[in-house]
Amino acid sequence: MPIDHLKLPVEKLRWTCDPAQFDFATTDDLPELEGTLGQARALTSIDFGLDIRESGFNLFLSGEPGTGRTSTIKNILKKRAKGEPAPQDWCYVNNFKSPDLPISLALPAGLGTELEKDMRELIDHIRTVIPKALDSKEYEANKATIIEAYQEKNNELFGKLEAEAQAKGFALQRTVSGLVMVPQKEERNYTQEEYEALSAEDKEKLDETGQELTERLNDVLRQVREHEKGTKDALAQLDRDLGLATVGHHLDPLREKYGPLPKVLDYLNAVQEDIILNLEDFKPQQQMPSPIPGLKLPRQEPSFDRYQVNVFVDNHEVDGAPVVFEPNPTYNNLFGRIEHVMQMGGVATTNFTLIKPGALHKANGGYLIVDAREVLINPFSWDALKRCIRNAEIKIEDPLEQYRFMSVATLKPEQIPLQAKIIMIGSPWIYYLLFHLEPDYRKFFKVKADFDSRIARTPEILKDYALFVASNCKSEKLLPFDRSGVAGLVEYSARLVEDQGKLSSQFMEIADLIREASYWAGKEGCGAVTREHVTRAIDQKTYRSNRIEERMQELFDEGTILSDVEGGTVGQINGLGVMQLADHTFGRPSRVTARVWLGRAGMVNIEREVKLSGPIHDKGVLILTGYLGGRFAHDKPLSFSASICFEQNYEGVEGDSASSTELYCLLSAFSGVPIRQGIAVTGSVNQLGKVQPIGGVNFKIEGFYAVCKSKGLTGEQGVIIPKTNERHLMLNDEVIQAVRDGKFHVWSVETIDQGIEILTGVPAGELQEDGTWPEGTINGLVDRRLREMLESMKKHGADKDEKKELPAPATNGGA
């Protein structure tokens, strides 16, 4: 079978963007990009998630960092929110019945600050008016009249009682124990001797009279207490009338203004009632005497903070629905907090004016954007967020309260209804973890917007890419790109995803390259960024990160790592691997060797035996046994021992991309045909001998090319790759030029037979009708060797059995 067609032409080694397809001189001629570049699936999901209003349809934006998740959702919400009504203001006010349970008030946007201003002006005015009313002559006269009436009634009662007592020889006297009736003789109290000198009949009569007068005194005292209560009620009513007259007409305009808000009216009525009950607080306070002579104490003024309005969420300046992005979603930042003030003595106090809002309160009626990872790593945030969504309300609590040894008196503000769309942004890994391990997640985040890391390359996308470059240059005041610069950037984007038909949508990395290319163009004093500047930016970026790659290349150059790129060797081949160190990825060749011998051990993977291989690599090696059995064991059993090893491998190996390499090595070892050492191989294989695609094909080819270049290019060197990887080729300029000059080659194969013919120069051979392989072919040589090994094993086994059947030799022992 001819193999010349398997060698790839230069045109297939890379997709080149034609600058002539762009109709601009520089990106300064282009408008900025409107919308998002690609991501049709994600945009459709976002539109659905934002439109549907049922509970639980919050969004999770899944995708790799740098794919535009945050910028996309911000731009969409920015436009969308403008057409939506501004949400309500929220205020917290004092609960006069239960001060530890502040009341929340919802008002139309802008009325919250007005209510706070109205209440402040009301209290300031009342603090001036009430003291004047309390000092007025009318109030004093009415108060004096009530007190005088009280005193007159009491005087009348006690006057009658004293006259009655005097008539009966008793007097009303005040003692330390209160008022008592004392018998009198000649207008003085009885002495003890005089009382004892009385006859029993006189004593009894005197005691009866005293008892009657005492009962009469008790009746009078009862009437006095009733008069006192009535007087207090009358004074309270006087104060109430004064308060109503003073405060009522000031509150009436507020009642009319906030009439459509019943809860606000209830609050205003409670304010009026509290002012009336505490009129004394509005009087000027007297200076307290100092317990230490010469020390002047500050005047203790009553606090009127209880009448303040805490404008908790103010939306009067919000244009449409709020869009809040919380970069640090701690519990307090999300759900609010209650602050405390340290008083003298180290006592922490608080009140409703110290209740502060969180991001959920600010986003209520709009949209909240949070990073999923940040929410999950902050204690209490995720569980509290679930509760808020489940109960459709935001409740401010102290998350540490349940962990304290002693409870601390604090506030429990009234909860606020939650009506917000919550958008979480995270990686696919976090999405799948939450979906499978968090039962409540699928109830509350039912819409997934999946951002792809690559997008199809179409003429429309290429134009949008140019607009994206223009937007970045204008927004960050960078140098404009000319057509060649944009073309170079687009090619780099295709290189990132290793696909000639797709482009990268990891715009963070693309934007970084735009900035770096602009820097190098500016350093050279150019007015626009060209392809050369983009190439230099890529080279400099690689240079900053490839120290380890260069160190490994030195090991190849010094011969520390053994690698042959010329000649032919039986059972030895150059495999290709990829190493990724943070932000830098590179390929390097690895020598693979195989040895075969008589035995029944089968395939021995040395890496597996010493636990230096992963399960995928082990699977690839086991597939080789299936391939050999299916191809060569149709007319005989296989009996052999073989070992495969990655030489000088100390860090482990994973993946099946070397399975075809190992198979080529085995075929060479069985057939005895040497493999061209100037050709490296990559590709996985199935049991049918089909070569399957692998990843990192560009890095692998470039890595082997670097080794061949350092040892000397002969024109016979190259790499064999799977045919299905042809579309993934985006090789660098140096390799492309070497191929163009005939110094390096790239072959693509579909089967093992094609690859072994390239590596050995010997036809693989096809199975004939009689079940044999053509003489002199690779498959024929392998089949013959396997038969010889089988016959040798049989003969070895027969000799062994024959030795077992021989009689034991005679011994010369004595009788």
Short mmCIF file of N, CA and C in Angstrom, two decimals, residues 9-158:
data_model
loop_
_atom_site.label_atom_id
_atom_site.label_comp_id
_atom_site.label_asym_id
_atom_site.label_seq_id
_atom_site.Cartn_x
_atom_site.Cartn_y
_atom_site.Cartn_z
N PRO A 9 0.59 17.81 3.69
CA PRO A 9 1.16 19.02 3.08
C PRO A 9 1.16 20.17 4.08
N VAL A 10 1.90 21.19 3.76
CA VAL A 10 2.02 22.34 4.67
C VAL A 10 0.66 22.97 4.94
N GLU A 11 -0.21 22.98 3.96
CA GLU A 11 -1.51 23.66 4.11
C GLU A 11 -2.36 23.05 5.21
N LYS A 12 -2.14 21.77 5.51
CA LYS A 12 -2.96 21.11 6.52
C LYS A 12 -2.37 21.24 7.94
N LEU A 13 -1.20 21.79 8.04
CA LEU A 13 -0.55 21.86 9.35
C LEU A 13 -0.99 23.06 10.16
N ARG A 14 -1.75 23.95 9.53
CA ARG A 14 -2.17 25.14 10.26
C ARG A 14 -3.24 25.87 9.46
N TRP A 15 -4.19 26.43 10.18
CA TRP A 15 -5.14 27.32 9.53
C TRP A 15 -4.59 28.73 9.61
N THR A 16 -4.61 29.41 8.48
CA THR A 16 -4.09 30.78 8.42
C THR A 16 -5.24 31.74 8.15
N CYS A 17 -5.34 32.75 8.96
CA CYS A 17 -6.38 33.76 8.80
C CYS A 17 -5.93 34.79 7.76
N ASP A 18 -6.72 34.98 6.74
CA ASP A 18 -6.40 35.92 5.67
C ASP A 18 -6.78 37.34 6.11
N PRO A 19 -5.81 38.23 6.28
CA PRO A 19 -6.15 39.60 6.70
C PRO A 19 -7.03 40.34 5.68
N ALA A 20 -7.01 39.89 4.42
CA ALA A 20 -7.76 40.61 3.39
C ALA A 20 -9.26 40.51 3.58
N GLN A 21 -9.72 39.55 4.39
CA GLN A 21 -11.17 39.41 4.61
C GLN A 21 -11.73 40.50 5.52
N PHE A 22 -10.86 41.23 6.21
CA PHE A 22 -11.31 42.31 7.08
C PHE A 22 -11.37 43.61 6.27
N ASP A 23 -12.46 44.35 6.44
CA ASP A 23 -12.67 45.57 5.66
C ASP A 23 -12.37 46.83 6.47
N PHE A 24 -11.26 46.83 7.21
CA PHE A 24 -10.87 48.00 7.98
C PHE A 24 -9.36 48.13 7.93
N ALA A 25 -8.89 49.34 8.14
CA ALA A 25 -7.44 49.56 8.19
C ALA A 25 -6.91 49.25 9.58
N THR A 26 -7.55 49.83 10.59
CA THR A 26 -7.23 49.52 11.98
C THR A 26 -8.54 49.41 12.74
N THR A 27 -8.45 48.91 13.94
CA THR A 27 -9.65 48.74 14.75
C THR A 27 -10.25 50.08 15.19
N ASP A 28 -9.52 51.17 15.00
CA ASP A 28 -10.12 52.48 15.28
C ASP A 28 -11.30 52.75 14.37
N ASP A 29 -11.34 52.08 13.21
CA ASP A 29 -12.43 52.29 12.27
C ASP A 29 -13.68 51.51 12.64
N LEU A 30 -13.59 50.66 13.67
CA LEU A 30 -14.70 49.77 14.02
C LEU A 30 -15.42 50.29 15.25
N PRO A 31 -16.73 50.01 15.34
CA PRO A 31 -17.46 50.33 16.58
C PRO A 31 -17.13 49.28 17.64
N GLU A 32 -17.59 49.54 18.83
CA GLU A 32 -17.37 48.57 19.91
C GLU A 32 -18.35 47.42 19.78
N LEU A 33 -17.97 46.29 20.35
CA LEU A 33 -18.80 45.09 20.29
C LEU A 33 -20.01 45.26 21.20
N GLU A 34 -21.18 44.99 20.64
CA GLU A 34 -22.41 45.02 21.42
C GLU A 34 -22.85 43.59 21.67
N GLY A 35 -23.08 43.27 22.90
CA GLY A 35 -23.49 41.91 23.22
C GLY A 35 -22.30 41.03 23.53
N THR A 36 -22.53 39.72 23.36
CA THR A 36 -21.52 38.72 23.72
C THR A 36 -21.04 38.01 22.48
N LEU A 37 -19.78 37.67 22.49
CA LEU A 37 -19.17 36.97 21.37
C LEU A 37 -19.49 35.48 21.47
N GLY A 38 -20.33 34.98 20.55
CA GLY A 38 -20.73 33.57 20.59
C GLY A 38 -21.65 33.28 21.77
N GLN A 39 -21.56 32.07 22.32
CA GLN A 39 -22.31 31.65 23.52
C GLN A 39 -23.82 31.71 23.31
N ALA A 40 -24.30 31.25 22.16
CA ALA A 40 -25.75 31.31 21.89
C ALA A 40 -26.53 30.47 22.91
N ARG A 41 -26.00 29.30 23.28
CA ARG A 41 -26.69 28.44 24.23
C ARG A 41 -26.83 29.12 25.59
N ALA A 42 -25.73 29.71 26.05
CA ALA A 42 -25.75 30.37 27.36
C ALA A 42 -26.69 31.57 27.34
N LEU A 43 -26.70 32.35 26.26
CA LEU A 43 -27.57 33.52 26.19
C LEU A 43 -29.03 33.13 26.19
N THR A 44 -29.37 32.04 25.49
CA THR A 44 -30.75 31.56 25.49
C THR A 44 -31.17 31.14 26.90
N SER A 45 -30.28 30.46 27.59
CA SER A 45 -30.59 30.03 28.97
C SER A 45 -30.76 31.23 29.89
N ILE A 46 -29.92 32.24 29.72
CA ILE A 46 -30.03 33.44 30.57
C ILE A 46 -31.35 34.15 30.33
N ASP A 47 -31.74 34.30 29.07
CA ASP A 47 -33.02 34.95 28.76
C ASP A 47 -34.18 34.20 29.41
N PHE A 48 -34.14 32.89 29.32
CA PHE A 48 -35.20 32.09 29.92
C PHE A 48 -35.22 32.27 31.44
N GLY A 49 -34.04 32.16 32.06
CA GLY A 49 -33.97 32.26 33.51
C GLY A 49 -34.39 33.61 34.05
N LEU A 50 -34.10 34.68 33.29
CA LEU A 50 -34.48 36.01 33.76
C LEU A 50 -35.96 36.30 33.51
N ASP A 51 -36.53 35.69 32.47
CA ASP A 51 -37.94 35.95 32.16
C ASP A 51 -38.89 35.22 33.08
N ILE A 52 -38.56 33.99 33.42
CA ILE A 52 -39.48 33.19 34.23
C ILE A 52 -39.45 33.69 35.68
N ARG A 53 -40.61 33.85 36.26
CA ARG A 53 -40.70 34.47 37.59
C ARG A 53 -41.07 33.48 38.69
N GLU A 54 -41.31 32.23 38.35
CA GLU A 54 -41.69 31.27 39.37
C GLU A 54 -40.53 31.02 40.35
N SER A 55 -40.89 30.50 41.51
CA SER A 55 -39.90 30.31 42.57
C SER A 55 -38.89 29.23 42.18
N GLY A 56 -37.65 29.46 42.55
CA GLY A 56 -36.60 28.47 42.34
C GLY A 56 -35.87 28.58 41.03
N PHE A 57 -36.34 29.41 40.11
CA PHE A 57 -35.69 29.51 38.81
C PHE A 57 -34.59 30.58 38.83
N ASN A 58 -33.66 30.39 39.78
CA ASN A 58 -32.46 31.21 39.81
C ASN A 58 -31.43 30.61 38.86
N LEU A 59 -30.38 31.37 38.55
CA LEU A 59 -29.44 30.95 37.51
C LEU A 59 -28.08 30.57 38.09
N PHE A 60 -27.48 29.56 37.46
CA PHE A 60 -26.09 29.21 37.72
C PHE A 60 -25.34 29.32 36.40
N LEU A 61 -24.38 30.25 36.33
CA LEU A 61 -23.59 30.46 35.12
C LEU A 61 -22.33 29.60 35.24
N SER A 62 -22.32 28.51 34.46
CA SER A 62 -21.23 27.55 34.52
C SER A 62 -20.27 27.78 33.36
N GLY A 63 -18.99 27.71 33.65
CA GLY A 63 -17.99 27.87 32.60
C GLY A 63 -16.61 28.07 33.19
N GLU A 64 -15.61 27.93 32.34
CA GLU A 64 -14.25 28.14 32.79
C GLU A 64 -13.98 29.63 33.02
N PRO A 65 -13.08 29.98 33.93
CA PRO A 65 -12.74 31.39 34.13
C PRO A 65 -12.25 32.02 32.84
N GLY A 66 -12.68 33.25 32.62
CA GLY A 66 -12.24 33.98 31.44
C GLY A 66 -13.13 33.82 30.23
N THR A 67 -14.26 33.09 30.36
CA THR A 67 -15.16 32.89 29.22
C THR A 67 -16.22 33.99 29.13
N GLY A 68 -16.11 35.02 29.95
CA GLY A 68 -17.04 36.15 29.84
C GLY A 68 -18.32 35.98 30.62
N ARG A 69 -18.35 35.12 31.61
CA ARG A 69 -19.58 34.90 32.37
C ARG A 69 -20.01 36.16 33.12
N THR A 70 -19.08 36.76 33.86
CA THR A 70 -19.43 37.92 34.68
C THR A 70 -19.76 39.13 33.81
N SER A 71 -18.92 39.43 32.83
CA SER A 71 -19.18 40.60 31.98
C SER A 71 -20.46 40.44 31.19
N THR A 72 -20.74 39.22 30.74
CA THR A 72 -21.96 38.99 29.96
C THR A 72 -23.21 39.24 30.79
N ILE A 73 -23.26 38.66 31.98
CA ILE A 73 -24.47 38.82 32.80
C ILE A 73 -24.61 40.26 33.28
N LYS A 74 -23.50 40.94 33.54
CA LYS A 74 -23.59 42.34 33.96
C LYS A 74 -24.14 43.21 32.83
N ASN A 75 -23.65 42.99 31.62
CA ASN A 75 -24.14 43.78 30.49
C ASN A 75 -25.61 43.52 30.21
N ILE A 76 -26.02 42.26 30.30
CA ILE A 76 -27.43 41.92 30.06
C ILE A 76 -28.32 42.55 31.12
N LEU A 77 -27.92 42.43 32.37
CA LEU A 77 -28.75 42.98 33.45
C LEU A 77 -28.75 44.50 33.44
N LYS A 78 -27.65 45.09 33.04
CA LYS A 78 -27.60 46.55 32.98
C LYS A 78 -28.64 47.09 32.02
N LYS A 79 -28.78 46.45 30.85
CA LYS A 79 -29.78 46.89 29.88
C LYS A 79 -31.18 46.51 30.33
N ARG A 80 -31.31 45.32 30.89
CA ARG A 80 -32.63 44.83 31.28
C ARG A 80 -33.21 45.60 32.45
N ALA A 81 -32.35 45.94 33.42
CA ALA A 81 -32.84 46.58 34.65
C ALA A 81 -33.38 47.97 34.40
N LYS A 82 -32.88 48.66 33.36
CA LYS A 82 -33.35 50.01 33.10
C LYS A 82 -34.83 50.06 32.76
N GLY A 83 -35.33 49.01 32.15
CA GLY A 83 -36.74 48.99 31.77
C GLY A 83 -37.67 48.46 32.84
N GLU A 84 -37.14 48.18 34.02
CA GLU A 84 -37.96 47.65 35.11
C GLU A 84 -38.15 48.71 36.18
N PRO A 85 -39.26 48.64 36.91
CA PRO A 85 -39.52 49.67 37.94
C PRO A 85 -38.55 49.55 39.11
N ALA A 86 -38.27 50.69 39.71
CA ALA A 86 -37.41 50.71 40.89
C ALA A 86 -38.15 50.06 42.05
N PRO A 87 -37.48 49.27 42.86
CA PRO A 87 -38.15 48.60 43.99
C PRO A 87 -38.45 49.56 45.13
N GLN A 88 -39.11 49.02 46.14
CA GLN A 88 -39.51 49.81 47.30
C GLN A 88 -38.31 50.20 48.16
N ASP A 89 -38.50 51.30 48.90
CA ASP A 89 -37.58 51.62 49.99
C ASP A 89 -37.98 50.79 51.21
N TRP A 90 -36.99 50.48 52.03
CA TRP A 90 -37.26 49.77 53.29
C TRP A 90 -36.67 50.56 54.44
N CYS A 91 -37.46 50.69 55.50
CA CYS A 91 -37.03 51.40 56.69
C CYS A 91 -37.28 50.53 57.91
N TYR A 92 -36.44 50.71 58.91
CA TYR A 92 -36.68 50.09 60.21
C TYR A 92 -37.01 51.20 61.21
N VAL A 93 -38.08 50.99 62.00
CA VAL A 93 -38.51 51.96 63.01
C VAL A 93 -38.67 51.26 64.34
N ASN A 94 -38.75 52.04 65.37
CA ASN A 94 -38.85 51.50 66.72
C ASN A 94 -40.20 50.84 66.95
N ASN A 95 -40.15 49.72 67.63
CA ASN A 95 -41.37 49.07 68.09
C ASN A 95 -41.58 49.50 69.54
N PHE A 96 -42.51 50.44 69.76
CA PHE A 96 -42.67 51.04 71.09
C PHE A 96 -43.19 50.04 72.11
N LYS A 97 -43.86 48.99 71.65
CA LYS A 97 -44.35 47.96 72.58
C LYS A 97 -43.26 46.95 72.90
N SER A 98 -42.46 46.58 71.89
CA SER A 98 -41.36 45.61 72.09
C SER A 98 -40.12 46.16 71.40
N PRO A 99 -39.33 46.97 72.09
CA PRO A 99 -38.17 47.62 71.45
C PRO A 99 -37.16 46.65 70.84
N ASP A 100 -37.13 45.38 71.28
CA ASP A 100 -36.17 44.43 70.71
C ASP A 100 -36.67 43.79 69.42
N LEU A 101 -37.87 44.19 68.97
CA LEU A 101 -38.43 43.66 67.72
C LEU A 101 -38.74 44.82 66.78
N PRO A 102 -37.71 45.45 66.18
CA PRO A 102 -37.95 46.59 65.29
C PRO A 102 -38.88 46.22 64.14
N ILE A 103 -39.61 47.22 63.68
CA ILE A 103 -40.63 47.02 62.64
C ILE A 103 -40.06 47.48 61.30
N SER A 104 -40.31 46.70 60.25
CA SER A 104 -39.89 47.06 58.90
C SER A 104 -41.05 47.72 58.17
N LEU A 105 -40.76 48.80 57.45
CA LEU A 105 -41.76 49.53 56.68
C LEU A 105 -41.35 49.55 55.21
N ALA A 106 -42.28 49.22 54.34
CA ALA A 106 -42.05 49.28 52.90
C ALA A 106 -42.72 50.53 52.35
N LEU A 107 -41.96 51.33 51.62
CA LEU A 107 -42.48 52.55 51.03
C LEU A 107 -42.07 52.62 49.56
N PRO A 108 -42.84 53.32 48.74
CA PRO A 108 -42.41 53.52 47.34
C PRO A 108 -41.05 54.19 47.29
N ALA A 109 -40.31 53.90 46.22
CA ALA A 109 -38.95 54.42 46.08
C ALA A 109 -38.92 55.93 46.26
N GLY A 110 -38.07 56.39 47.16
CA GLY A 110 -37.92 57.81 47.44
C GLY A 110 -38.65 58.28 48.68
N LEU A 111 -39.70 57.55 49.12
CA LEU A 111 -40.46 57.98 50.29
C LEU A 111 -39.75 57.62 51.59
N GLY A 112 -38.80 56.69 51.52
CA GLY A 112 -38.07 56.33 52.75
C GLY A 112 -37.30 57.51 53.30
N THR A 113 -36.55 58.18 52.44
CA THR A 113 -35.79 59.34 52.90
C THR A 113 -36.72 60.48 53.30
N GLU A 114 -37.86 60.58 52.63
CA GLU A 114 -38.81 61.64 53.00
C GLU A 114 -39.40 61.38 54.37
N LEU A 115 -39.71 60.12 54.66
CA LEU A 115 -40.25 59.80 55.99
C LEU A 115 -39.21 60.11 57.05
N GLU A 116 -37.96 59.76 56.79
CA GLU A 116 -36.91 60.05 57.77
C GLU A 116 -36.78 61.56 57.99
N LYS A 117 -36.86 62.32 56.92
CA LYS A 117 -36.76 63.77 57.04
C LYS A 117 -37.97 64.34 57.76
N ASP A 118 -39.17 63.85 57.43
CA ASP A 118 -40.39 64.34 58.08
C ASP A 118 -40.36 64.05 59.58
N MET A 119 -39.92 62.87 59.97
CA MET A 119 -39.89 62.53 61.39
C MET A 119 -38.84 63.36 62.12
N ARG A 120 -37.72 63.60 61.47
CA ARG A 120 -36.69 64.42 62.11
C ARG A 120 -37.21 65.84 62.33
N GLU A 121 -37.84 66.39 61.32
CA GLU A 121 -38.39 67.75 61.47
C GLU A 121 -39.51 67.77 62.48
N LEU A 122 -40.33 66.74 62.54
CA LEU A 122 -41.43 66.67 63.50
C LEU A 122 -40.90 66.71 64.94
N ILE A 123 -39.91 65.88 65.23
CA ILE A 123 -39.39 65.81 66.59
C ILE A 123 -38.70 67.12 66.96
N ASP A 124 -37.95 67.67 66.02
CA ASP A 124 -37.29 68.95 66.30
C ASP A 124 -38.32 70.03 66.63
N HIS A 125 -39.42 70.04 65.91
CA HIS A 125 -40.46 71.03 66.15
C HIS A 125 -41.17 70.78 67.48
N ILE A 126 -41.46 69.52 67.74
CA ILE A 126 -42.19 69.19 68.98
C ILE A 126 -41.34 69.48 70.20
N ARG A 127 -40.04 69.26 70.09
CA ARG A 127 -39.17 69.55 71.22
C ARG A 127 -39.17 71.04 71.57
N THR A 128 -39.59 71.88 70.66
CA THR A 128 -39.71 73.31 70.92
C THR A 128 -41.10 73.67 71.40
N VAL A 129 -42.10 73.02 70.80
CA VAL A 129 -43.49 73.40 71.07
C VAL A 129 -43.97 72.88 72.42
N ILE A 130 -43.65 71.62 72.72
CA ILE A 130 -44.21 71.03 73.95
C ILE A 130 -43.73 71.76 75.20
N PRO A 131 -42.43 72.07 75.35
CA PRO A 131 -42.04 72.82 76.56
C PRO A 131 -42.79 74.14 76.70
N LYS A 132 -43.06 74.82 75.59
CA LYS A 132 -43.81 76.07 75.66
C LYS A 132 -45.23 75.81 76.12
N ALA A 133 -45.84 74.75 75.61
CA ALA A 133 -47.22 74.43 76.02
C ALA A 133 -47.27 74.04 77.48
N LEU A 134 -46.25 73.32 77.94
CA LEU A 134 -46.24 72.91 79.35
C LEU A 134 -46.03 74.10 80.28
N ASP A 135 -45.38 75.16 79.80
CA ASP A 135 -45.15 76.36 80.61
C ASP A 135 -46.22 77.42 80.42
N SER A 136 -47.24 77.13 79.62
CA SER A 136 -48.26 78.13 79.34
C SER A 136 -49.15 78.37 80.57
N LYS A 137 -49.72 79.58 80.67
CA LYS A 137 -50.59 79.94 81.81
C LYS A 137 -51.86 79.09 81.79
N GLU A 138 -52.37 78.83 80.64
CA GLU A 138 -53.61 78.03 80.54
C GLU A 138 -53.40 76.64 81.10
N TYR A 139 -52.25 76.02 80.71
CA TYR A 139 -51.97 74.67 81.21
C TYR A 139 -51.77 74.69 82.72
N GLU A 140 -51.02 75.69 83.22
CA GLU A 140 -50.79 75.78 84.66
C GLU A 140 -52.08 76.03 85.41
N ALA A 141 -52.94 76.87 84.84
CA ALA A 141 -54.22 77.16 85.49
C ALA A 141 -55.08 75.91 85.55
N ASN A 142 -55.18 75.19 84.45
CA ASN A 142 -55.98 73.95 84.44
C ASN A 142 -55.42 72.92 85.40
N LYS A 143 -54.11 72.83 85.44
CA LYS A 143 -53.48 71.88 86.34
C LYS A 143 -53.74 72.28 87.79
N ALA A 144 -53.63 73.62 88.09
CA ALA A 144 -53.89 74.10 89.46
C ALA A 144 -55.33 73.85 89.85
N THR A 145 -56.26 74.05 88.92
CA THR A 145 -57.69 73.82 89.21
C THR A 145 -57.91 72.38 89.60
N ILE A 146 -57.32 71.44 88.87
CA ILE A 146 -57.50 70.02 89.17
C ILE A 146 -56.92 69.71 90.54
N ILE A 147 -55.75 70.26 90.82
CA ILE A 147 -55.10 69.97 92.10
C ILE A 147 -55.88 70.61 93.24
N GLU A 148 -56.36 71.83 93.00
CA GLU A 148 -57.15 72.49 94.05
C GLU A 148 -58.43 71.73 94.33
N ALA A 149 -59.08 71.26 93.31
CA ALA A 149 -60.31 70.49 93.51
C ALA A 149 -60.01 69.24 94.31
N TYR A 150 -58.90 68.64 94.03
CA TYR A 150 -58.50 67.44 94.77
C TYR A 150 -58.26 67.78 96.23
N GLN A 151 -57.54 68.85 96.43
CA GLN A 151 -57.24 69.24 97.81
C GLN A 151 -58.49 69.64 98.57
N GLU A 152 -59.42 70.36 97.90
CA GLU A 152 -60.67 70.78 98.56
C GLU A 152 -61.48 69.56 98.99
N LYS A 153 -61.57 68.60 98.15
CA LYS A 153 -62.32 67.37 98.50
C LYS A 153 -61.69 66.68 99.69
N ASN A 154 -60.37 66.62 99.66
CA ASN A 154 -59.69 65.96 100.79
C ASN A 154 -59.87 66.76 102.08
N ASN A 155 -59.75 68.09 101.97
CA ASN A 155 -59.91 68.91 103.17
C ASN A 155 -61.31 68.78 103.75
N GLU A 156 -62.30 68.72 102.87
CA GLU A 156 -63.68 68.58 103.33
C GLU A 156 -63.88 67.27 104.06
N LEU A 157 -63.32 66.19 103.49
CA LEU A 157 -63.47 64.87 104.12
C LEU A 157 -62.80 64.84 105.48
N PHE A 158 -61.56 65.33 105.54
CA PHE A 158 -60.85 65.29 106.80
C PHE A 158 -61.45 66.28 107.81
#
